[in-house]
Amino acid sequence: MAEYAWNRIGFGAELAIVSGTRMAGWALGAAPEPYSARYTLTTDESWATASLEISTEGAGWTRSLRLVRQSGRDAWKIRTSETGALAGPPPGSEYPETLTDAVDVDIAFSPLTNTLPIRRLNLREQPVGTEFDLTFAFVELPSLAVVASDQKYVVAGPGEIGFRSGDYRVQLAVDDDGFVVDYPGLATRSTDRSRA
């Protein structure tokens, strides 16, 4: 079991407890309005996402989302709930068929979810220049709307993974286990420790 914590640039933080293929986390954010989030993420042995349960809460509103997939060939099953009024899109996916090719989930602003494809594709051991074009089930915060997101991961060097999404590009610094240490412009890891 290991514990990872990131400080977001500006305001916010994330804490994740990783035990094998189960990750439990908490996050705070300020945009587009203050919120807290709590999630449980599980993967199979290859680090492909099996399920995500996430809830968000702010002043006068709460939302929850559950994404489950039996295997890489099955459709995602999506369940949502909401109370109160939060501006923006509703939770869940308006077009779930667009998520069919998504093997991984990506929670907005979360350095933890970048680890999923890094570990699943063993990017730390791949030659420099190796790249993968991937589709993610991207979970927006705090709305919990889910959209398909095309992203590229590129091995840039020892401990360096290039990440691209549309015109956005960044070099992620990762540790020997593939967990993000520094996500320029977003977050830096403040602490980590192993527990018995």
mmCIF file of C-alpha atoms in Angstrom:
data_model
loop_
_atom_site.group_PDB
_atom_site.id
_atom_site.type_symbol
_atom_site.label_atom_id
_atom_site.label_comp_id
_atom_site.label_asym_id
_atom_site.label_seq_id
_atom_site.Cartn_x
_atom_site.Cartn_y
_atom_site.Cartn_z
ATOM 1 C CA MET A 1 0.000 0.000 0.000
ATOM 2 C CA ALA A 2 1.306 3.464 -0.877
ATOM 3 C CA GLU A 3 0.106 7.015 -0.306
ATOM 4 C CA TYR A 4 0.615 9.852 -2.803
ATOM 5 C CA ALA A 5 -0.230 13.540 -2.393
ATOM 6 C CA TRP A 6 -0.114 16.343 -4.964
ATOM 7 C CA ASN A 7 -0.418 20.107 -4.521
ATOM 8 C CA ARG A 8 -2.151 21.799 -7.430
ATOM 9 C CA ILE A 9 -0.759 24.991 -8.882
ATOM 10 C CA GLY A 10 -2.983 27.814 -7.598
ATOM 11 C CA PHE A 11 -5.496 26.105 -5.336
ATOM 12 C CA GLY A 12 -6.266 22.454 -4.792
ATOM 13 C CA ALA A 13 -4.809 19.152 -3.691
ATOM 14 C CA GLU A 14 -5.195 15.414 -4.218
ATOM 15 C CA LEU A 15 -4.449 12.449 -1.977
ATOM 16 C CA ALA A 16 -4.491 8.874 -3.276
ATOM 17 C CA ILE A 17 -4.031 5.601 -1.433
ATOM 18 C CA VAL A 18 -2.979 2.819 -3.787
ATOM 19 C CA SER A 19 -3.332 -0.817 -2.781
ATOM 20 C CA GLY A 20 -2.600 -3.164 -5.674
ATOM 21 C CA THR A 21 -5.152 -2.394 -8.373
ATOM 22 C CA ARG A 22 -7.443 -0.378 -6.088
ATOM 23 C CA MET A 23 -7.022 3.375 -5.645
ATOM 24 C CA ALA A 24 -8.992 5.583 -3.261
ATOM 25 C CA GLY A 25 -8.605 9.335 -3.469
ATOM 26 C CA TRP A 26 -9.805 12.746 -2.385
ATOM 27 C CA ALA A 27 -9.406 16.079 -4.168
ATOM 28 C CA LEU A 28 -10.192 19.743 -3.631
ATOM 29 C CA GLY A 29 -10.612 22.291 -6.400
ATOM 30 C CA ALA A 30 -11.768 25.868 -6.922
ATOM 31 C CA ALA A 31 -12.865 26.114 -10.551
ATOM 32 C CA PRO A 32 -15.384 26.666 -11.951
ATOM 33 C CA GLU A 33 -16.551 26.791 -8.325
ATOM 34 C CA PRO A 34 -15.223 25.302 -5.053
ATOM 35 C CA TYR A 35 -15.767 21.553 -4.712
ATOM 36 C CA SER A 36 -14.519 18.421 -3.042
ATOM 37 C CA ALA A 37 -14.306 15.063 -4.787
ATOM 38 C CA ARG A 38 -13.914 11.518 -3.557
ATOM 39 C CA TYR A 39 -13.233 8.498 -5.769
ATOM 40 C CA THR A 40 -12.520 4.780 -5.806
ATOM 41 C CA LEU A 41 -10.864 3.452 -8.939
ATOM 42 C CA THR A 42 -10.134 -0.202 -9.702
ATOM 43 C CA THR A 43 -8.231 -1.762 -12.567
ATOM 44 C CA ASP A 44 -7.599 -5.282 -13.779
ATOM 45 C CA GLU A 45 -4.125 -6.827 -13.510
ATOM 46 C CA SER A 46 -3.028 -5.037 -16.704
ATOM 47 C CA TRP A 47 -4.040 -1.646 -15.225
ATOM 48 C CA ALA A 48 -7.005 -1.243 -17.596
ATOM 49 C CA THR A 49 -9.843 0.506 -15.759
ATOM 50 C CA ALA A 50 -12.547 -1.815 -14.436
ATOM 51 C CA SER A 51 -14.593 0.701 -12.437
ATOM 52 C CA LEU A 52 -14.719 4.258 -11.178
ATOM 53 C CA GLU A 53 -17.012 5.554 -8.452
ATOM 54 C CA ILE A 54 -16.698 9.296 -7.891
ATOM 55 C CA SER A 55 -18.718 11.930 -6.080
ATOM 56 C CA THR A 56 -18.419 15.709 -5.948
ATOM 57 C CA GLU A 57 -19.925 18.215 -3.561
ATOM 58 C CA GLY A 58 -20.179 21.978 -3.329
ATOM 59 C CA ALA A 59 -22.389 24.653 -1.801
ATOM 60 C CA GLY A 60 -25.938 23.346 -2.146
ATOM 61 C CA TRP A 61 -25.277 20.469 -4.567
ATOM 62 C CA THR A 62 -23.902 16.919 -4.824
ATOM 63 C CA ARG A 63 -23.240 14.608 -7.749
ATOM 64 C CA SER A 64 -22.146 11.001 -8.163
ATOM 65 C CA LEU A 65 -21.005 8.860 -11.078
ATOM 66 C CA ARG A 66 -20.334 5.158 -11.457
ATOM 67 C CA LEU A 67 -18.544 3.748 -14.528
ATOM 68 C CA VAL A 68 -18.146 -0.025 -14.832
ATOM 69 C CA ARG A 69 -16.793 -2.235 -17.581
ATOM 70 C CA GLN A 70 -16.508 -6.022 -17.494
ATOM 71 C CA SER A 71 -13.802 -6.234 -20.170
ATOM 72 C CA GLY A 72 -12.203 -4.140 -22.902
ATOM 73 C CA ARG A 73 -14.818 -5.338 -25.387
ATOM 74 C CA ASP A 74 -17.876 -4.410 -23.324
ATOM 75 C CA ALA A 75 -19.683 -1.086 -23.261
ATOM 76 C CA TRP A 76 -19.279 1.126 -20.218
ATOM 77 C CA LYS A 77 -22.229 1.000 -17.825
ATOM 78 C CA ILE A 78 -22.944 4.465 -16.435
ATOM 79 C CA ARG A 79 -25.022 5.409 -13.405
ATOM 80 C CA THR A 80 -25.424 8.942 -12.052
ATOM 81 C CA SER A 81 -27.265 10.936 -9.437
ATOM 82 C CA GLU A 82 -27.467 14.610 -8.529
ATOM 83 C CA THR A 83 -29.109 16.931 -6.028
ATOM 84 C CA GLY A 84 -29.199 20.712 -5.961
ATOM 85 C CA ALA A 85 -28.142 23.000 -8.779
ATOM 86 C CA LEU A 86 -24.694 23.089 -10.388
ATOM 87 C CA ALA A 87 -24.207 25.107 -13.565
ATOM 88 C CA GLY A 88 -22.850 23.153 -16.501
ATOM 89 C CA PRO A 89 -23.472 19.782 -18.129
ATOM 90 C CA PRO A 90 -25.248 16.957 -16.292
ATOM 91 C CA PRO A 91 -23.243 14.020 -14.912
ATOM 92 C CA GLY A 92 -22.641 11.024 -17.178
ATOM 93 C CA SER A 93 -22.349 10.826 -20.946
ATOM 94 C CA GLU A 94 -24.742 12.159 -23.552
ATOM 95 C CA TYR A 95 -23.099 9.874 -26.144
ATOM 96 C CA PRO A 96 -21.870 6.718 -24.337
ATOM 97 C CA GLU A 97 -21.139 4.997 -27.652
ATOM 98 C CA THR A 98 -18.180 7.378 -28.106
ATOM 99 C CA LEU A 99 -16.509 5.762 -25.064
ATOM 100 C CA THR A 100 -16.327 2.269 -26.587
ATOM 101 C CA ASP A 101 -12.598 2.497 -27.405
ATOM 102 C CA ALA A 102 -11.678 3.974 -24.007
ATOM 103 C CA VAL A 103 -9.650 1.530 -21.908
ATOM 104 C CA ASP A 104 -8.648 4.091 -19.282
ATOM 105 C CA VAL A 105 -10.468 6.823 -17.385
ATOM 106 C CA ASP A 106 -8.977 10.280 -16.902
ATOM 107 C CA ILE A 107 -10.255 12.382 -14.015
ATOM 108 C CA ALA A 108 -9.798 16.091 -14.726
ATOM 109 C CA PHE A 109 -6.834 17.647 -12.895
ATOM 110 C CA SER A 110 -5.775 14.261 -11.442
ATOM 111 C CA PRO A 111 -2.107 13.267 -11.829
ATOM 112 C CA LEU A 112 -3.041 9.802 -10.560
ATOM 113 C CA THR A 113 -5.006 8.842 -13.674
ATOM 114 C CA ASN A 114 -2.013 9.587 -15.929
ATOM 115 C CA THR A 115 -0.393 6.578 -14.266
ATOM 116 C CA LEU A 116 -2.968 4.163 -15.721
ATOM 117 C CA PRO A 117 -1.711 4.135 -19.357
ATOM 118 C CA ILE A 118 1.905 4.586 -18.238
ATOM 119 C CA ARG A 119 1.699 1.336 -16.251
ATOM 120 C CA ARG A 120 -0.654 -0.516 -18.607
ATOM 121 C CA LEU A 121 1.631 0.098 -21.602
ATOM 122 C CA ASN A 122 4.838 -0.266 -19.567
ATOM 123 C CA LEU A 123 6.028 3.093 -20.917
ATOM 124 C CA ARG A 124 8.928 3.342 -18.443
ATOM 125 C CA GLU A 125 10.549 0.374 -20.231
ATOM 126 C CA GLN A 126 9.790 1.415 -23.820
ATOM 127 C CA PRO A 127 12.420 2.988 -26.132
ATOM 128 C CA VAL A 128 12.536 6.773 -26.404
ATOM 129 C CA GLY A 129 10.181 7.921 -29.150
ATOM 130 C CA THR A 130 7.610 5.164 -28.573
ATOM 131 C CA GLU A 131 4.143 6.696 -28.750
ATOM 132 C CA PHE A 132 0.559 5.593 -28.320
ATOM 133 C CA ASP A 133 -2.669 7.263 -29.485
ATOM 134 C CA LEU A 134 -5.354 6.489 -26.921
ATOM 135 C CA THR A 135 -8.991 7.271 -26.212
ATOM 136 C CA PHE A 136 -10.006 8.010 -22.619
ATOM 137 C CA ALA A 137 -13.284 8.305 -20.757
ATOM 138 C CA PHE A 138 -12.582 11.822 -19.488
ATOM 139 C CA VAL A 139 -14.460 12.807 -16.329
ATOM 140 C CA GLU A 140 -14.940 16.557 -15.965
ATOM 141 C CA LEU A 141 -14.810 18.150 -12.510
ATOM 142 C CA PRO A 142 -16.922 19.086 -10.746
ATOM 143 C CA SER A 143 -19.786 18.282 -13.173
ATOM 144 C CA LEU A 144 -18.866 14.575 -13.600
ATOM 145 C CA ALA A 145 -19.793 14.815 -17.278
ATOM 146 C CA VAL A 146 -17.973 12.075 -19.226
ATOM 147 C CA VAL A 147 -16.640 12.674 -22.736
ATOM 148 C CA ALA A 148 -14.329 10.766 -25.061
ATOM 149 C CA SER A 149 -10.847 12.313 -25.103
ATOM 150 C CA ASP A 150 -8.133 11.466 -27.651
ATOM 151 C CA GLN A 151 -4.684 11.680 -26.090
ATOM 152 C CA LYS A 152 -1.124 10.775 -27.027
ATOM 153 C CA TYR A 153 1.556 9.412 -24.687
ATOM 154 C CA VAL A 154 5.189 9.545 -25.861
ATOM 155 C CA VAL A 155 8.317 8.179 -24.172
ATOM 156 C CA ALA A 156 10.538 11.265 -23.989
ATOM 157 C CA GLY A 157 13.445 9.941 -21.911
ATOM 158 C CA PRO A 158 14.270 8.331 -18.557
ATOM 159 C CA GLY A 159 11.470 9.300 -16.189
ATOM 160 C CA GLU A 160 9.899 11.610 -18.809
ATOM 161 C CA ILE A 161 6.606 10.973 -20.591
ATOM 162 C CA GLY A 162 5.198 13.395 -23.145
ATOM 163 C CA PHE A 163 1.452 13.970 -22.911
ATOM 164 C CA ARG A 164 -0.621 15.573 -25.680
ATOM 165 C CA SER A 165 -4.311 16.338 -25.952
ATOM 166 C CA GLY A 166 -5.319 18.539 -28.892
ATOM 167 C CA ASP A 167 -2.964 21.540 -28.858
ATOM 168 C CA TYR A 168 -2.038 20.952 -25.209
ATOM 169 C CA ARG A 169 1.414 19.424 -24.633
ATOM 170 C CA VAL A 170 3.385 18.779 -21.454
ATOM 171 C CA GLN A 171 6.294 16.633 -20.239
ATOM 172 C CA LEU A 172 5.399 14.565 -17.174
ATOM 173 C CA ALA A 173 8.128 13.572 -14.723
ATOM 174 C CA VAL A 174 7.355 10.107 -13.325
ATOM 175 C CA ASP A 175 8.957 7.863 -10.722
ATOM 176 C CA ASP A 176 10.171 4.292 -11.188
ATOM 177 C CA ASP A 177 6.630 2.983 -10.641
ATOM 178 C CA GLY A 178 5.079 5.295 -13.246
ATOM 179 C CA PHE A 179 3.412 7.697 -10.794
ATOM 180 C CA VAL A 180 3.579 11.403 -11.657
ATOM 181 C CA VAL A 181 6.097 13.453 -9.672
ATOM 182 C CA ASP A 182 5.691 16.726 -11.577
ATOM 183 C CA TYR A 183 2.916 17.811 -13.942
ATOM 184 C CA PRO A 184 4.071 21.274 -15.103
ATOM 185 C CA GLY A 185 1.385 23.901 -14.731
ATOM 186 C CA LEU A 186 -0.941 21.548 -12.862
ATOM 187 C CA ALA A 187 0.542 19.834 -9.817
ATOM 188 C CA THR A 188 3.658 18.643 -8.023
ATOM 189 C CA ARG A 189 3.852 15.657 -5.741
ATOM 190 C CA SER A 190 4.370 16.756 -2.170
ATOM 191 C CA THR A 191 4.797 13.422 -0.442
ATOM 192 C CA ASP A 192 4.511 9.704 -0.805
ATOM 193 C CA ARG A 193 5.058 6.821 1.537
ATOM 194 C CA SER A 194 4.615 3.104 1.649
ATOM 195 C CA ARG A 195 2.599 1.446 4.365
ATOM 196 C CA ALA A 196 2.742 -2.121 5.575
#
